[in-house]
Amino acid sequence: MTKKAQIIDGRAISKEVLDEVRKEAAGFAAQHGRPPGLAVVLAGEDPASGVYVRMKTRACGDCGIESFSHSPPGDTTTDELLGLIDKLNDDENVDGILVQLPLPDQIDTRQVLDRVLPAKDVDGFHPVNVGRLVRGDDNVLLPCTPVGVMKLLDSAGVDPHGKRAVVIGRSDIVGKPIAMLLLHRHATVTICHSRTPDLPGVAREADILIAAVGRPLMVRRDWIKEGAVVIDVGTNQLTEENAPEEILSIPGKRADFEKKGYTLVGDVALDADQVAGMLTLSPGGVGPMTIASLMSNAVKAAVWRKT
Ligand code: GUN
């Protein structure tokens, strides 16, 4: 019988992080007479963004962080958003500012993200924080998903030192920063993307394989080296119409379609657990860690602003 991979449980590990954040937020509130504050900006009506933002504001309530929600309409302008960011930058009760992406098409996203004070940039998207990440500085707010991935590896006892790490995906939010964090921890890192020749062959070299492409089940079982650690960053929404048969045949998925109209799957094939040594599931792996890291960054920003 084939041995099944150990599951790295993002839900359980995120709860531990949130317990710690709750204590830190309470300590901050006791010292400063107000809780840490996080402003959440959701421009427009993108349904997936709406779901994520609700999860983030709920997590704030759960941790003792005050959330300030701002929902400009879908036809808002870059200037209006810049005005909102200026107000939040000046607001003493706002320690962190999160601008949910993607922004509507007419918005100059770079200009908006660059306007957030680096000290309030809980997403780690500002060029100052990106530069600090690349340099390996301590006084940096790091992007939430990459931090969550590193925490998963640490909690599972996986030390990247001397390992071959392969990151599939080169986004500014996930692929590039994860690669940098792995590099700082002394992994030998390869970043792959749509133009990489023989992607399966490169993936098979990985001791640590990070799938961050946003393509349902793209990473097949035979892309994975026996015993590798596989982290699935993908959270892809599929409807019954566009779901492949391998999804439709999973127990529970049809119930998802009936209840929610969609189901979620990762970037990694479901039988990867027959080959990998350890892996995360999606949902239930990286997603909860992203939110926990955001909460952690919000408290960190609050504490740093006061010291
Ligand atoms: N959209 C998708 N992922 C993210 C994220 O980590 N932060 C923000 N602000 N928007 C996102």
PDB file of C-alpha atoms and ligand atoms in Angstrom:
ATOM      1  CA  MET A   1       0.000   0.000   0.000  1.00  0.00           C
ATOM      2  CA  THR A   2       1.317   3.474  -0.821  1.00  0.00           C
ATOM      3  CA  LYS A   3       2.086   5.697   2.117  1.00  0.00           C
ATOM      4  CA  LYS A   4      -0.018   8.838   2.289  1.00  0.00           C
ATOM      5  CA  ALA A   5       1.517  12.241   2.848  1.00  0.00           C
ATOM      6  CA  GLN A   6       1.297  13.999   6.180  1.00  0.00           C
ATOM      7  CA  ILE A   7      -1.170  16.883   5.946  1.00  0.00           C
ATOM      8  CA  ILE A   8       0.112  20.272   7.115  1.00  0.00           C
ATOM      9  CA  ASP A   9      -3.060  21.628   8.687  1.00  0.00           C
ATOM     10  CA  GLY A  10      -3.379  25.345   7.953  1.00  0.00           C
ATOM     11  CA  ARG A  11      -6.614  25.685   9.907  1.00  0.00           C
ATOM     12  CA  ALA A  12      -5.033  24.354  13.114  1.00  0.00           C
ATOM     13  CA  ILE A  13      -1.785  26.320  12.720  1.00  0.00           C
ATOM     14  CA  SER A  14      -3.667  29.543  11.910  1.00  0.00           C
ATOM     15  CA  LYS A  15      -5.635  29.154  15.167  1.00  0.00           C
ATOM     16  CA  GLU A  16      -2.363  29.091  17.098  1.00  0.00           C
ATOM     17  CA  VAL A  17      -1.214  32.267  15.324  1.00  0.00           C
ATOM     18  CA  LEU A  18      -4.556  33.970  16.017  1.00  0.00           C
ATOM     19  CA  ASP A  19      -4.372  33.010  19.727  1.00  0.00           C
ATOM     20  CA  GLU A  20      -1.032  34.785  19.911  1.00  0.00           C
ATOM     21  CA  VAL A  21      -2.342  37.819  17.985  1.00  0.00           C
ATOM     22  CA  ARG A  22      -5.341  38.058  20.342  1.00  0.00           C
ATOM     23  CA  LYS A  23      -3.003  38.301  23.344  1.00  0.00           C
ATOM     24  CA  GLU A  24      -0.831  40.918  21.645  1.00  0.00           C
ATOM     25  CA  ALA A  25      -3.876  42.972  20.603  1.00  0.00           C
ATOM     26  CA  ALA A  26      -5.185  42.904  24.186  1.00  0.00           C
ATOM     27  CA  GLY A  27      -1.767  43.990  25.468  1.00  0.00           C
ATOM     28  CA  PHE A  28      -1.713  46.874  22.970  1.00  0.00           C
ATOM     29  CA  ALA A  29      -5.239  47.944  23.961  1.00  0.00           C
ATOM     30  CA  ALA A  30      -4.360  47.861  27.665  1.00  0.00           C
ATOM     31  CA  GLN A  31      -1.302  50.019  27.070  1.00  0.00           C
ATOM     32  CA  HIS A  32      -2.720  52.528  24.605  1.00  0.00           C
ATOM     33  CA  GLY A  33      -6.392  52.757  25.546  1.00  0.00           C
ATOM     34  CA  ARG A  34      -7.588  51.618  22.123  1.00  0.00           C
ATOM     35  CA  PRO A  35      -7.347  48.418  20.092  1.00  0.00           C
ATOM     36  CA  PRO A  36      -5.108  48.114  17.036  1.00  0.00           C
ATOM     37  CA  GLY A  37      -7.034  49.442  14.019  1.00  0.00           C
ATOM     38  CA  LEU A  38      -7.154  48.031  10.497  1.00  0.00           C
ATOM     39  CA  ALA A  39      -8.806  49.876   7.599  1.00  0.00           C
ATOM     40  CA  VAL A  40     -10.121  47.584   4.871  1.00  0.00           C
ATOM     41  CA  VAL A  41     -10.822  49.135   1.485  1.00  0.00           C
ATOM     42  CA  LEU A  42     -12.976  47.214  -0.978  1.00  0.00           C
ATOM     43  CA  ALA A  43     -13.643  49.145  -4.188  1.00  0.00           C
ATOM     44  CA  GLY A  44     -16.406  47.790  -6.381  1.00  0.00           C
ATOM     45  CA  GLU A  45     -18.451  44.612  -6.192  1.00  0.00           C
ATOM     46  CA  ASP A  46     -16.110  41.749  -7.131  1.00  0.00           C
ATOM     47  CA  PRO A  47     -17.849  38.806  -5.401  1.00  0.00           C
ATOM     48  CA  ALA A  48     -14.673  36.846  -4.558  1.00  0.00           C
ATOM     49  CA  SER A  49     -13.067  39.977  -3.070  1.00  0.00           C
ATOM     50  CA  GLY A  50     -16.246  40.530  -1.068  1.00  0.00           C
ATOM     51  CA  VAL A  51     -15.899  37.049   0.452  1.00  0.00           C
ATOM     52  CA  TYR A  52     -12.221  37.608   1.344  1.00  0.00           C
ATOM     53  CA  VAL A  53     -12.884  41.014   2.863  1.00  0.00           C
ATOM     54  CA  ARG A  54     -15.703  39.648   5.018  1.00  0.00           C
ATOM     55  CA  MET A  55     -13.351  36.905   6.251  1.00  0.00           C
ATOM     56  CA  LYS A  56     -10.723  39.531   7.088  1.00  0.00           C
ATOM     57  CA  THR A  57     -13.099  41.830   8.985  1.00  0.00           C
ATOM     58  CA  ARG A  58     -14.525  38.840  10.870  1.00  0.00           C
ATOM     59  CA  ALA A  59     -10.993  37.814  11.858  1.00  0.00           C
ATOM     60  CA  CYS A  60     -10.390  41.353  13.165  1.00  0.00           C
ATOM     61  CA  GLY A  61     -13.410  41.037  15.466  1.00  0.00           C
ATOM     62  CA  ASP A  62     -12.206  37.641  16.621  1.00  0.00           C
ATOM     63  CA  CYS A  63      -8.743  39.007  17.533  1.00  0.00           C
ATOM     64  CA  GLY A  64      -9.680  42.289  19.186  1.00  0.00           C
ATOM     65  CA  ILE A  65      -8.606  44.424  16.245  1.00  0.00           C
ATOM     66  CA  GLU A  66     -10.940  47.253  15.271  1.00  0.00           C
ATOM     67  CA  SER A  67     -11.797  47.174  11.571  1.00  0.00           C
ATOM     68  CA  PHE A  68     -12.804  50.246   9.595  1.00  0.00           C
ATOM     69  CA  SER A  69     -14.568  49.251   6.369  1.00  0.00           C
ATOM     70  CA  HIS A  70     -14.547  51.488   3.322  1.00  0.00           C
ATOM     71  CA  SER A  71     -16.433  50.425   0.192  1.00  0.00           C
ATOM     72  CA  PRO A  72     -16.131  52.989  -2.597  1.00  0.00           C
ATOM     73  CA  PRO A  73     -18.331  52.206  -5.625  1.00  0.00           C
ATOM     74  CA  GLY A  74     -17.061  50.330  -8.684  1.00  0.00           C
ATOM     75  CA  ASP A  75     -16.843  53.565 -10.715  1.00  0.00           C
ATOM     76  CA  THR A  76     -14.634  55.343  -8.179  1.00  0.00           C
ATOM     77  CA  THR A  77     -11.591  57.177  -9.567  1.00  0.00           C
ATOM     78  CA  THR A  78      -7.895  56.887  -8.772  1.00  0.00           C
ATOM     79  CA  ASP A  79      -8.001  60.416  -7.288  1.00  0.00           C
ATOM     80  CA  GLU A  80     -10.890  59.505  -4.997  1.00  0.00           C
ATOM     81  CA  LEU A  81      -9.046  56.422  -3.771  1.00  0.00           C
ATOM     82  CA  LEU A  82      -5.869  58.440  -3.244  1.00  0.00           C
ATOM     83  CA  GLY A  83      -7.930  60.887  -1.173  1.00  0.00           C
ATOM     84  CA  LEU A  84      -9.255  58.024   0.951  1.00  0.00           C
ATOM     85  CA  ILE A  85      -5.749  56.619   1.469  1.00  0.00           C
ATOM     86  CA  ASP A  86      -4.502  60.082   2.535  1.00  0.00           C
ATOM     87  CA  LYS A  87      -7.254  60.279   5.152  1.00  0.00           C
ATOM     88  CA  LEU A  88      -6.441  56.786   6.465  1.00  0.00           C
ATOM     89  CA  ASN A  89      -2.724  57.593   6.534  1.00  0.00           C
ATOM     90  CA  ASP A  90      -3.525  60.621   8.747  1.00  0.00           C
ATOM     91  CA  ASP A  91      -5.969  58.775  11.024  1.00  0.00           C
ATOM     92  CA  GLU A  92      -4.321  58.066  14.395  1.00  0.00           C
ATOM     93  CA  ASN A  93      -6.700  55.150  15.091  1.00  0.00           C
ATOM     94  CA  VAL A  94      -5.764  53.372  11.869  1.00  0.00           C
ATOM     95  CA  ASP A  95      -2.573  51.337  12.230  1.00  0.00           C
ATOM     96  CA  GLY A  96      -2.894  49.288   9.063  1.00  0.00           C
ATOM     97  CA  ILE A  97      -4.450  49.819   5.639  1.00  0.00           C
ATOM     98  CA  LEU A  98      -5.485  46.974   3.388  1.00  0.00           C
ATOM     99  CA  VAL A  99      -6.589  47.719  -0.164  1.00  0.00           C
ATOM    100  CA  GLN A 100      -8.210  44.582  -1.527  1.00  0.00           C
ATOM    101  CA  LEU A 101      -7.024  43.623  -5.004  1.00  0.00           C
ATOM    102  CA  PRO A 102      -7.900  43.530  -7.833  1.00  0.00           C
ATOM    103  CA  LEU A 103      -9.034  47.156  -8.045  1.00  0.00           C
ATOM    104  CA  PRO A 104     -11.510  48.142 -10.805  1.00  0.00           C
ATOM    105  CA  ASP A 105      -9.921  48.473 -14.274  1.00  0.00           C
ATOM    106  CA  GLN A 106      -9.958  52.281 -14.386  1.00  0.00           C
ATOM    107  CA  ILE A 107      -7.827  52.531 -11.226  1.00  0.00           C
ATOM    108  CA  ASP A 108      -4.050  52.985 -11.317  1.00  0.00           C
ATOM    109  CA  THR A 109      -3.306  50.216  -8.802  1.00  0.00           C
ATOM    110  CA  ARG A 110       0.399  51.040  -8.423  1.00  0.00           C
ATOM    111  CA  GLN A 111      -0.345  54.661  -7.610  1.00  0.00           C
ATOM    112  CA  VAL A 112      -2.862  53.648  -4.951  1.00  0.00           C
ATOM    113  CA  LEU A 113      -0.625  51.032  -3.306  1.00  0.00           C
ATOM    114  CA  ASP A 114       2.350  53.416  -3.359  1.00  0.00           C
ATOM    115  CA  ARG A 115       0.288  56.016  -1.464  1.00  0.00           C
ATOM    116  CA  VAL A 116      -0.146  53.807   1.624  1.00  0.00           C
ATOM    117  CA  LEU A 117       2.392  54.785   4.303  1.00  0.00           C
ATOM    118  CA  PRO A 118       4.989  51.991   4.505  1.00  0.00           C
ATOM    119  CA  ALA A 119       4.388  51.841   8.279  1.00  0.00           C
ATOM    120  CA  LYS A 120       0.673  51.090   7.676  1.00  0.00           C
ATOM    121  CA  ASP A 121       1.239  48.771   4.700  1.00  0.00           C
ATOM    122  CA  VAL A 122      -0.004  45.500   6.258  1.00  0.00           C
ATOM    123  CA  ASP A 123       0.065  43.770   2.842  1.00  0.00           C
ATOM    124  CA  GLY A 124       3.765  44.495   2.325  1.00  0.00           C
ATOM    125  CA  PHE A 125       3.037  45.807  -1.190  1.00  0.00           C
ATOM    126  CA  HIS A 126       4.716  49.238  -0.893  1.00  0.00           C
ATOM    127  CA  PRO A 127       8.071  49.487  -2.724  1.00  0.00           C
ATOM    128  CA  VAL A 128       9.797  50.414   0.554  1.00  0.00           C
ATOM    129  CA  ASN A 129       8.633  47.168   2.149  1.00  0.00           C
ATOM    130  CA  VAL A 130       9.433  45.198  -1.019  1.00  0.00           C
ATOM    131  CA  GLY A 131      12.960  46.656  -0.893  1.00  0.00           C
ATOM    132  CA  ARG A 132      13.316  45.797   2.779  1.00  0.00           C
ATOM    133  CA  LEU A 133      12.145  42.242   2.042  1.00  0.00           C
ATOM    134  CA  VAL A 134      14.769  41.859  -0.681  1.00  0.00           C
ATOM    135  CA  ARG A 135      17.484  43.203   1.634  1.00  0.00           C
ATOM    136  CA  GLY A 136      16.320  40.979   4.486  1.00  0.00           C
ATOM    137  CA  ASP A 137      15.733  43.926   6.866  1.00  0.00           C
ATOM    138  CA  ASP A 138      13.990  43.394  10.215  1.00  0.00           C
ATOM    139  CA  ASN A 139      11.757  46.488  10.193  1.00  0.00           C
ATOM    140  CA  VAL A 140       9.552  45.239   7.385  1.00  0.00           C
ATOM    141  CA  LEU A 141       5.902  44.385   6.903  1.00  0.00           C
ATOM    142  CA  LEU A 142       5.928  41.230   4.748  1.00  0.00           C
ATOM    143  CA  PRO A 143       3.187  40.044   2.362  1.00  0.00           C
ATOM    144  CA  CYS A 144       0.685  37.850   4.181  1.00  0.00           C
ATOM    145  CA  THR A 145       0.507  34.713   2.030  1.00  0.00           C
ATOM    146  CA  PRO A 146       4.298  34.236   1.839  1.00  0.00           C
ATOM    147  CA  VAL A 147       4.611  34.720   5.599  1.00  0.00           C
ATOM    148  CA  GLY A 148       1.823  32.194   6.087  1.00  0.00           C
ATOM    149  CA  VAL A 149       3.634  29.679   3.881  1.00  0.00           C
ATOM    150  CA  MET A 150       6.881  30.063   5.849  1.00  0.00           C
ATOM    151  CA  LYS A 151       4.953  29.590   9.105  1.00  0.00           C
ATOM    152  CA  LEU A 152       3.422  26.374   7.729  1.00  0.00           C
ATOM    153  CA  LEU A 153       6.886  25.059   6.846  1.00  0.00           C
ATOM    154  CA  ASP A 154       8.266  26.024  10.268  1.00  0.00           C
ATOM    155  CA  SER A 155       5.336  24.455  12.113  1.00  0.00           C
ATOM    156  CA  ALA A 156       5.810  21.226  10.150  1.00  0.00           C
ATOM    157  CA  GLY A 157       9.518  21.211  11.067  1.00  0.00           C
ATOM    158  CA  VAL A 158      10.638  21.753   7.455  1.00  0.00           C
ATOM    159  CA  ASP A 159      13.925  23.684   7.359  1.00  0.00           C
ATOM    160  CA  PRO A 160      14.589  25.146   3.876  1.00  0.00           C
ATOM    161  CA  HIS A 161      18.359  25.344   4.550  1.00  0.00           C
ATOM    162  CA  GLY A 162      20.214  23.565   1.744  1.00  0.00           C
ATOM    163  CA  LYS A 163      17.001  22.310   0.099  1.00  0.00           C
ATOM    164  CA  ARG A 164      15.947  22.680  -3.541  1.00  0.00           C
ATOM    165  CA  ALA A 165      12.834  24.873  -3.565  1.00  0.00           C
ATOM    166  CA  VAL A 166      10.766  25.377  -6.698  1.00  0.00           C
ATOM    167  CA  VAL A 167       8.139  28.115  -6.808  1.00  0.00           C
ATOM    168  CA  ILE A 168       5.625  27.878  -9.640  1.00  0.00           C
ATOM    169  CA  GLY A 169       4.244  31.383 -10.230  1.00  0.00           C
ATOM    170  CA  ARG A 170       5.963  34.759 -10.247  1.00  0.00           C
ATOM    171  CA  SER A 171       3.338  37.179  -8.954  1.00  0.00           C
ATOM    172  CA  ASP A 172       4.334  40.199  -6.868  1.00  0.00           C
ATOM    173  CA  ILE A 173       1.928  39.083  -4.130  1.00  0.00           C
ATOM    174  CA  VAL A 174       2.987  35.452  -3.767  1.00  0.00           C
ATOM    175  CA  GLY A 175       5.615  33.894  -6.062  1.00  0.00           C
ATOM    176  CA  LYS A 176       8.348  36.541  -5.908  1.00  0.00           C
ATOM    177  CA  PRO A 177       8.158  37.211  -2.149  1.00  0.00           C
ATOM    178  CA  ILE A 178       7.988  33.496  -1.244  1.00  0.00           C
ATOM    179  CA  ALA A 179      11.065  32.869  -3.372  1.00  0.00           C
ATOM    180  CA  MET A 180      12.893  35.658  -1.529  1.00  0.00           C
ATOM    181  CA  LEU A 181      11.910  34.365   1.926  1.00  0.00           C
ATOM    182  CA  LEU A 182      13.060  30.849   0.985  1.00  0.00           C
ATOM    183  CA  LEU A 183      16.318  32.286  -0.317  1.00  0.00           C
ATOM    184  CA  HIS A 184      16.901  34.117   2.972  1.00  0.00           C
ATOM    185  CA  ARG A 185      16.445  30.770   4.701  1.00  0.00           C
ATOM    186  CA  HIS A 186      19.225  29.303   2.530  1.00  0.00           C
ATOM    187  CA  ALA A 187      17.169  27.270   0.063  1.00  0.00           C
ATOM    188  CA  THR A 188      18.327  27.011  -3.553  1.00  0.00           C
ATOM    189  CA  VAL A 189      15.345  28.586  -5.262  1.00  0.00           C
ATOM    190  CA  THR A 190      13.988  28.278  -8.797  1.00  0.00           C
ATOM    191  CA  ILE A 191      11.040  30.406  -9.896  1.00  0.00           C
ATOM    192  CA  CYS A 192       9.016  28.863 -12.736  1.00  0.00           C
ATOM    193  CA  HIS A 193       6.327  30.420 -14.896  1.00  0.00           C
ATOM    194  CA  SER A 194       4.384  29.969 -18.126  1.00  0.00           C
ATOM    195  CA  ARG A 195       7.533  30.247 -20.288  1.00  0.00           C
ATOM    196  CA  THR A 196       9.589  27.710 -18.333  1.00  0.00           C
ATOM    197  CA  PRO A 197      10.570  24.754 -20.541  1.00  0.00           C
ATOM    198  CA  ASP A 198       9.859  21.328 -19.031  1.00  0.00           C
ATOM    199  CA  LEU A 199       7.980  22.633 -16.018  1.00  0.00           C
ATOM    200  CA  PRO A 200       7.170  19.103 -14.763  1.00  0.00           C
ATOM    201  CA  GLY A 201      10.864  18.194 -14.915  1.00  0.00           C
ATOM    202  CA  VAL A 202      11.900  21.281 -12.927  1.00  0.00           C
ATOM    203  CA  ALA A 203       9.114  20.703 -10.395  1.00  0.00           C
ATOM    204  CA  ARG A 204      10.343  17.120  -9.904  1.00  0.00           C
ATOM    205  CA  GLU A 205      13.698  18.473  -8.666  1.00  0.00           C
ATOM    206  CA  ALA A 206      12.006  20.176  -5.730  1.00  0.00           C
ATOM    207  CA  ASP A 207      12.378  19.135  -2.110  1.00  0.00           C
ATOM    208  CA  ILE A 208       9.936  21.968  -1.398  1.00  0.00           C
ATOM    209  CA  LEU A 209       7.390  22.688  -4.130  1.00  0.00           C
ATOM    210  CA  ILE A 210       5.251  25.811  -3.923  1.00  0.00           C
ATOM    211  CA  ALA A 211       2.319  25.941  -6.354  1.00  0.00           C
ATOM    212  CA  ALA A 212       1.100  29.517  -6.755  1.00  0.00           C
ATOM    213  CA  VAL A 213      -0.306  29.778 -10.265  1.00  0.00           C
ATOM    214  CA  GLY A 214      -4.070  29.938  -9.895  1.00  0.00           C
ATOM    215  CA  ARG A 215      -4.727  27.046 -12.312  1.00  0.00           C
ATOM    216  CA  PRO A 216      -6.951  24.289 -10.931  1.00  0.00           C
ATOM    217  CA  LEU A 217      -5.101  20.994 -10.358  1.00  0.00           C
ATOM    218  CA  MET A 218      -2.260  21.977 -12.713  1.00  0.00           C
ATOM    219  CA  VAL A 219       0.493  20.308 -10.711  1.00  0.00           C
ATOM    220  CA  ARG A 220       0.101  16.606 -11.435  1.00  0.00           C
ATOM    221  CA  ARG A 221       1.163  13.733  -9.237  1.00  0.00           C
ATOM    222  CA  ASP A 222       4.049  12.866 -11.571  1.00  0.00           C
ATOM    223  CA  TRP A 223       5.474  16.406 -11.183  1.00  0.00           C
ATOM    224  CA  ILE A 224       6.284  15.662  -7.568  1.00  0.00           C
ATOM    225  CA  LYS A 225       9.416  14.014  -6.224  1.00  0.00           C
ATOM    226  CA  GLU A 226       8.776  11.161  -3.803  1.00  0.00           C
ATOM    227  CA  GLY A 227       8.729  12.591  -0.270  1.00  0.00           C
ATOM    228  CA  ALA A 228       8.679  16.280  -1.323  1.00  0.00           C
ATOM    229  CA  VAL A 229       6.925  18.950   0.739  1.00  0.00           C
ATOM    230  CA  VAL A 230       4.146  20.467  -1.373  1.00  0.00           C
ATOM    231  CA  ILE A 231       2.469  23.767  -0.512  1.00  0.00           C
ATOM    232  CA  ASP A 232      -0.663  24.517  -2.527  1.00  0.00           C
ATOM    233  CA  VAL A 233      -1.304  28.262  -2.609  1.00  0.00           C
ATOM    234  CA  GLY A 234      -4.047  28.011  -5.238  1.00  0.00           C
ATOM    235  CA  THR A 235      -7.656  28.690  -4.320  1.00  0.00           C
ATOM    236  CA  ASN A 236      -9.602  28.335  -7.552  1.00  0.00           C
ATOM    237  CA  GLN A 237     -13.355  28.728  -7.779  1.00  0.00           C
ATOM    238  CA  LEU A 238     -15.016  26.210 -10.076  1.00  0.00           C
ATOM    239  CA  THR A 239     -18.664  25.985 -11.041  1.00  0.00           C
ATOM    240  CA  GLU A 240     -20.353  22.720 -11.950  1.00  0.00           C
ATOM    241  CA  GLU A 241     -20.156  23.724 -15.627  1.00  0.00           C
ATOM    242  CA  ASN A 242     -16.386  24.240 -15.737  1.00  0.00           C
ATOM    243  CA  ALA A 243     -15.309  21.596 -13.211  1.00  0.00           C
ATOM    244  CA  PRO A 244     -13.409  18.597 -14.662  1.00  0.00           C
ATOM    245  CA  GLU A 245     -14.645  15.067 -13.998  1.00  0.00           C
ATOM    246  CA  GLU A 246     -11.948  14.425 -11.375  1.00  0.00           C
ATOM    247  CA  ILE A 247     -13.587  17.177  -9.291  1.00  0.00           C
ATOM    248  CA  LEU A 248     -17.172  16.134  -9.905  1.00  0.00           C
ATOM    249  CA  SER A 249     -16.393  12.632  -8.692  1.00  0.00           C
ATOM    250  CA  ILE A 250     -15.142  13.786  -5.258  1.00  0.00           C
ATOM    251  CA  PRO A 251     -17.695  13.158  -2.543  1.00  0.00           C
ATOM    252  CA  GLY A 252     -19.033  16.433  -1.186  1.00  0.00           C
ATOM    253  CA  LYS A 253     -18.251  18.563  -4.198  1.00  0.00           C
ATOM    254  CA  ARG A 254     -21.730  18.273  -5.706  1.00  0.00           C
ATOM    255  CA  ALA A 255     -23.140  19.408  -2.379  1.00  0.00           C
ATOM    256  CA  ASP A 256     -20.864  22.483  -2.604  1.00  0.00           C
ATOM    257  CA  PHE A 257     -22.319  23.360  -6.008  1.00  0.00           C
ATOM    258  CA  GLU A 258     -25.860  23.020  -4.706  1.00  0.00           C
ATOM    259  CA  LYS A 259     -25.196  25.056  -1.573  1.00  0.00           C
ATOM    260  CA  LYS A 260     -22.825  27.763  -2.809  1.00  0.00           C
ATOM    261  CA  GLY A 261     -22.915  27.505  -6.605  1.00  0.00           C
ATOM    262  CA  TYR A 262     -19.159  26.821  -6.718  1.00  0.00           C
ATOM    263  CA  THR A 263     -16.444  24.730  -5.159  1.00  0.00           C
ATOM    264  CA  LEU A 264     -12.826  25.531  -4.327  1.00  0.00           C
ATOM    265  CA  VAL A 265      -9.813  23.542  -5.490  1.00  0.00           C
ATOM    266  CA  GLY A 266      -6.094  24.145  -5.335  1.00  0.00           C
ATOM    267  CA  ASP A 267      -3.355  24.145  -7.973  1.00  0.00           C
ATOM    268  CA  VAL A 268      -2.254  20.619  -7.039  1.00  0.00           C
ATOM    269  CA  ALA A 269      -3.857  17.358  -8.173  1.00  0.00           C
ATOM    270  CA  LEU A 270      -5.804  15.577  -5.490  1.00  0.00           C
ATOM    271  CA  ASP A 271      -3.751  12.392  -5.598  1.00  0.00           C
ATOM    272  CA  ALA A 272      -0.518  14.274  -4.846  1.00  0.00           C
ATOM    273  CA  ASP A 273      -0.714  12.797  -1.356  1.00  0.00           C
ATOM    274  CA  GLN A 274       0.326   9.432  -2.829  1.00  0.00           C
ATOM    275  CA  VAL A 275       3.781  10.831  -3.646  1.00  0.00           C
ATOM    276  CA  ALA A 276       4.484  13.855  -1.440  1.00  0.00           C
ATOM    277  CA  GLY A 277       5.944  13.496   2.040  1.00  0.00           C
ATOM    278  CA  MET A 278       3.915  16.411   3.402  1.00  0.00           C
ATOM    279  CA  LEU A 279       1.372  18.680   1.802  1.00  0.00           C
ATOM    280  CA  THR A 280      -1.237  21.320   2.411  1.00  0.00           C
ATOM    281  CA  LEU A 281      -4.822  21.014   1.255  1.00  0.00           C
ATOM    282  CA  SER A 282      -6.820  23.684  -0.493  1.00  0.00           C
ATOM    283  CA  PRO A 283      -9.056  24.899   0.988  1.00  0.00           C
ATOM    284  CA  GLY A 284      -7.818  24.557   4.580  1.00  0.00           C
ATOM    285  CA  GLY A 285      -4.103  25.113   4.022  1.00  0.00           C
ATOM    286  CA  VAL A 286      -2.589  28.427   2.999  1.00  0.00           C
ATOM    287  CA  GLY A 287      -5.857  30.456   2.962  1.00  0.00           C
ATOM    288  CA  PRO A 288      -6.370  30.585   6.741  1.00  0.00           C
ATOM    289  CA  MET A 289      -2.666  31.378   7.198  1.00  0.00           C
ATOM    290  CA  THR A 290      -2.957  34.427   4.929  1.00  0.00           C
ATOM    291  CA  ILE A 291      -5.656  35.881   7.152  1.00  0.00           C
ATOM    292  CA  ALA A 292      -3.750  35.016  10.336  1.00  0.00           C
ATOM    293  CA  SER A 293      -0.636  36.735   8.927  1.00  0.00           C
ATOM    294  CA  LEU A 294      -2.695  39.820   8.115  1.00  0.00           C
ATOM    295  CA  MET A 295      -3.911  39.993  11.719  1.00  0.00           C
ATOM    296  CA  SER A 296      -0.348  39.535  12.917  1.00  0.00           C
ATOM    297  CA  ASN A 297       0.864  42.340  10.621  1.00  0.00           C
ATOM    298  CA  ALA A 298      -1.907  44.658  11.866  1.00  0.00           C
ATOM    299  CA  VAL A 299      -0.771  44.254  15.481  1.00  0.00           C
ATOM    300  CA  LYS A 300       2.874  44.536  14.469  1.00  0.00           C
ATOM    301  CA  ALA A 301       2.145  47.801  12.615  1.00  0.00           C
ATOM    302  CA  ALA A 302       0.258  49.137  15.654  1.00  0.00           C
ATOM    303  CA  VAL A 303       3.085  48.292  18.056  1.00  0.00           C
ATOM    304  CA  TRP A 304       5.804  49.686  15.757  1.00  0.00           C
ATOM    305  CA  ARG A 305       3.918  52.944  15.221  1.00  0.00           C
ATOM    306  CA  LYS A 306       3.881  53.477  18.980  1.00  0.00           C
ATOM    307  CA  THR A 307       7.530  52.683  19.602  1.00  0.00           C
TER     308      THR A 307
HETATM  309  N1  GUN B   1      -6.126  39.874  -3.462  1.00  0.00           N
HETATM  310  C1  GUN B   1      -5.688  38.607  -3.528  1.00  0.00           C
HETATM  311  N2  GUN B   1      -4.784  38.371  -2.547  1.00  0.00           N
HETATM  312  C2  GUN B   1      -4.652  39.519  -1.874  1.00  0.00           C
HETATM  313  C3  GUN B   1      -3.855  39.901  -0.755  1.00  0.00           C
HETATM  314  O1  GUN B   1      -3.076  39.140  -0.181  1.00  0.00           O
HETATM  315  N3  GUN B   1      -4.026  41.189  -0.344  1.00  0.00           N
HETATM  316  C4  GUN B   1      -4.867  42.042  -0.951  1.00  0.00           C
HETATM  317  N4  GUN B   1      -4.942  43.292  -0.484  1.00  0.00           N
HETATM  318  N5  GUN B   1      -5.600  41.728  -1.991  1.00  0.00           N
HETATM  319  C5  GUN B   1      -5.494  40.457  -2.446  1.00  0.00           C
END
